[in-house]
């Protein structure tokens, strides 16, 4: 195709974007060149000169031609082509993106969520070729970025700080650690006012250096919010990182 931005001929928009200092808007492409007979022509499914079909899958709206079978389909709501099969996905009008059928009426809607960049790498999610991870909080991130977070010992959503996966196994581990690690007598009656980042409830709990457990949902994904001065617990995050590596990173 001939790029409308720099009037150069490329066979792939990704090749163009890698070699130029700008990105091509594929929907602005109006002209292509047949690689079989070199005929320059308007964008269409078949060559007007030699009748070569430009791709087994063709989307004239996205100016997309593909010979690989990926169960491609065009989503009018997303405004782009998706892969995986139309029967396996639905378009959520609030999230403004296609989601797996299994999440229909079972996900938390965040308005236009895919139009925001990944909070880890700050790259686009909506048109990315990298699959996205959909946590319960609804804030998307690239699957590769999600995996890197866990390898680094981080388990909370970078956007809202809620747990990215079921952490019940870790919470049980911390329960046992607290039971086996009694506080010194002078600290046993200390209380801490906390906010749970998972259920968003405030509560008053016994202070412990290992962690502060929410009395509402049992999560240790909490933070102190106010109250009398308490012993420093700055080492908690480092302990969590070690625990997460032992339990979750393989």
XYZ file of C-alpha atoms in Angstrom:
250
model
C 0.000 0.000 0.000
C 1.040 3.611 -0.468
C 1.167 5.531 2.758
C -0.761 8.816 2.702
C 1.603 10.354 5.247
C 4.926 9.997 3.397
C 3.895 8.601 -0.023
C 6.057 5.502 0.346
C 5.110 1.925 -0.528
C 5.123 -0.659 2.267
C 3.729 -4.183 2.492
C 3.027 -3.875 6.232
C 2.024 -0.970 8.457
C 4.222 -2.287 11.258
C 7.235 -2.223 8.917
C 6.365 1.384 8.124
C 6.093 2.363 11.790
C 9.416 0.680 12.622
C 11.280 2.433 9.805
C 9.717 5.884 9.939
C 9.569 8.512 12.660
C 5.764 8.515 12.566
C 2.893 6.030 12.475
C 0.563 5.446 9.547
C -3.199 5.637 9.953
C -4.228 2.593 7.953
C -7.777 3.878 7.549
C -6.420 6.827 5.555
C -4.822 4.525 2.960
C -6.560 4.907 -0.416
C -4.112 3.305 -2.834
C -2.260 0.009 -3.075
C 0.119 -1.725 -5.455
C -0.325 -5.354 -6.535
C 2.842 -7.314 -5.727
C 2.071 -9.698 -8.594
C 1.674 -7.267 -11.504
C 2.724 -3.908 -9.981
C -0.606 -2.307 -10.843
C -1.370 0.767 -8.751
C -5.061 0.951 -7.859
C -7.618 1.924 -5.228
C -7.973 -0.258 -2.130
C -10.059 -3.320 -2.989
C -10.197 -7.061 -2.302
C -8.844 -8.237 -5.698
C -6.395 -6.806 -8.207
C -8.250 -5.097 -11.041
C -5.599 -6.253 -13.518
C -4.630 -9.845 -12.629
C -7.533 -10.756 -10.286
C -5.159 -11.771 -7.495
C -6.953 -11.826 -4.142
C -4.921 -9.714 -1.763
C -5.771 -11.729 1.347
C -7.868 -14.645 2.527
C -9.262 -12.243 5.101
C -10.005 -8.736 3.845
C -11.400 -5.751 5.728
C -11.741 -2.723 3.479
C -12.650 -0.496 6.426
C -9.403 -1.249 8.278
C -7.435 -1.731 5.028
C -6.397 -5.111 6.392
C -5.353 -8.125 4.287
C -4.267 -11.360 5.971
C -3.561 -14.861 4.671
C -3.301 -16.467 8.130
C -6.448 -17.980 9.639
C -6.977 -16.278 13.003
C -10.790 -16.195 13.144
C -10.648 -12.487 12.360
C -13.727 -10.298 12.518
C -14.403 -6.571 12.348
C -16.024 -4.950 15.387
C -17.857 -1.719 14.636
C -17.837 -0.793 18.322
C -14.065 -1.140 18.663
C -13.529 0.341 15.211
C -10.887 -2.278 14.383
C -10.543 -5.945 13.495
C -10.189 -8.491 16.280
C -9.034 -12.112 16.292
C -10.433 -15.162 18.059
C -13.901 -15.459 16.511
C -16.979 -13.258 16.742
C -18.892 -16.068 18.492
C -16.397 -16.086 21.378
C -16.538 -12.364 22.168
C -19.081 -9.625 22.839
C -18.711 -5.854 22.710
C -19.318 -4.131 26.056
C -20.751 -0.683 25.355
C -19.537 0.741 28.675
C -15.990 -0.627 28.537
C -16.095 0.090 24.783
C -14.171 -3.056 23.879
C -14.623 -6.720 23.019
C -14.483 -9.126 25.951
C -14.663 -12.941 26.174
C -18.215 -14.317 26.314
C -17.481 -15.859 29.734
C -17.222 -12.314 31.171
C -20.656 -11.218 29.956
C -22.562 -9.893 32.990
C -19.618 -11.079 35.106
C -17.115 -8.241 34.858
C -16.758 -4.803 36.404
C -17.347 -2.120 33.792
C -14.901 0.778 33.552
C -15.913 3.374 30.993
C -13.692 3.370 27.878
C -11.120 1.314 29.775
C -9.204 0.054 26.734
C -8.676 3.602 25.452
C -6.283 4.211 28.348
C -2.654 3.193 28.069
C -1.218 0.258 30.008
C -0.314 1.588 33.497
C 2.943 -0.396 33.458
C 4.530 0.285 30.051
C 2.337 3.297 29.156
C 1.761 1.860 25.666
C -1.575 1.561 23.859
C -3.875 -1.316 24.819
C -6.825 -0.896 22.451
C -4.921 -1.609 19.225
C -2.052 -3.610 20.739
C -1.187 -7.063 19.400
C -0.259 -8.100 22.951
C -3.176 -9.776 24.794
C -4.454 -7.907 27.830
C -5.055 -9.171 31.351
C -8.483 -8.330 32.811
C -8.400 -8.293 36.633
C -11.533 -8.121 38.778
C -11.139 -4.372 39.272
C -11.539 -3.899 35.516
C -8.339 -1.918 34.892
C -6.555 -3.456 31.915
C -2.855 -4.098 31.510
C -0.834 -6.058 28.979
C -0.512 -9.726 29.879
C 3.269 -9.500 29.555
C 3.305 -6.494 31.899
C 1.081 -8.399 34.352
C 3.564 -11.300 34.370
C 6.497 -8.927 34.873
C 4.738 -7.340 37.848
C 4.499 -10.701 39.589
C 8.079 -11.584 38.776
C 9.042 -8.337 40.503
C 6.916 -9.189 43.552
C 3.991 -6.815 42.926
C 0.449 -8.178 43.235
C -1.726 -5.035 43.263
C -3.312 -3.181 40.356
C -1.077 -0.215 39.431
C -4.201 1.915 38.941
C -6.358 1.226 42.016
C -4.134 -1.017 44.205
C -6.686 -3.844 44.534
C -5.362 -7.401 44.340
C -4.860 -8.603 40.770
C -5.660 -12.266 41.509
C -7.103 -14.468 44.257
C -4.685 -13.933 47.145
C -6.371 -16.247 49.679
C -3.381 -18.607 49.717
C -1.067 -15.756 50.686
C -3.480 -14.461 53.318
C -3.522 -17.922 54.969
C 0.272 -17.919 54.892
C 0.324 -14.545 56.662
C -2.242 -15.789 59.212
C 0.172 -18.581 60.142
C 3.143 -16.197 60.231
C 1.327 -13.881 62.649
C 0.276 -16.794 64.855
C 3.881 -18.015 65.053
C 5.328 -14.519 65.534
C 3.901 -12.991 68.737
C 4.541 -9.311 69.265
C 6.653 -8.191 72.250
C 4.509 -7.533 75.343
C 4.872 -3.753 75.045
C 3.248 -3.815 71.573
C 0.534 -6.457 72.001
C -2.199 -3.954 72.819
C -1.364 -1.559 70.013
C -4.175 -0.854 67.559
C -4.036 0.492 64.020
C -6.710 2.141 61.920
C -6.505 0.760 58.401
C -8.066 1.027 54.969
C -8.493 -2.151 52.942
C -7.540 -1.694 49.286
C -9.633 -4.712 48.268
C -13.025 -4.031 49.903
C -12.395 -0.310 50.622
C -13.622 -0.640 54.224
C -11.981 1.007 57.228
C -11.393 -0.918 60.453
C -9.394 -0.931 63.682
C -7.134 -3.969 64.077
C -4.338 -5.256 66.249
C -0.971 -3.938 65.154
C 1.516 -6.507 63.845
C 4.755 -6.094 61.917
C 3.909 -8.938 59.510
C 0.690 -7.368 58.286
C -2.586 -5.678 59.129
C -5.593 -7.858 58.343
C -8.912 -6.367 57.262
C -11.649 -7.594 59.601
C -14.237 -7.205 56.837
C -12.799 -9.367 54.025
C -9.652 -10.910 55.523
C -7.261 -9.228 53.096
C -3.780 -8.070 54.054
C -3.747 -5.617 51.161
C -4.208 -2.736 53.584
C -2.629 0.524 54.673
C -2.656 2.519 57.892
C -4.664 5.726 57.658
C -4.574 7.486 61.052
C -4.203 7.042 64.784
C -1.543 7.327 67.470
C 2.099 6.912 66.438
C 2.948 3.239 65.953
C 6.215 1.357 65.395
C 7.577 1.696 61.870
C 6.391 -1.080 59.493
C 8.355 0.015 56.445
C 9.837 -3.469 56.140
C 6.428 -4.974 55.365
C 6.633 -4.368 51.628
C 9.995 -6.143 51.468
C 8.587 -9.102 53.398
C 5.598 -9.265 51.053
C 7.940 -9.326 48.073
C 9.841 -12.294 49.509
C 6.605 -14.138 50.294
C 5.156 -13.497 46.843
C 8.302 -14.777 45.169
C 8.198 -17.952 47.246
C 4.511 -18.623 46.553
C 3.650 -17.214 43.134
C 6.785 -16.871 40.990
C 7.926 -20.123 39.432
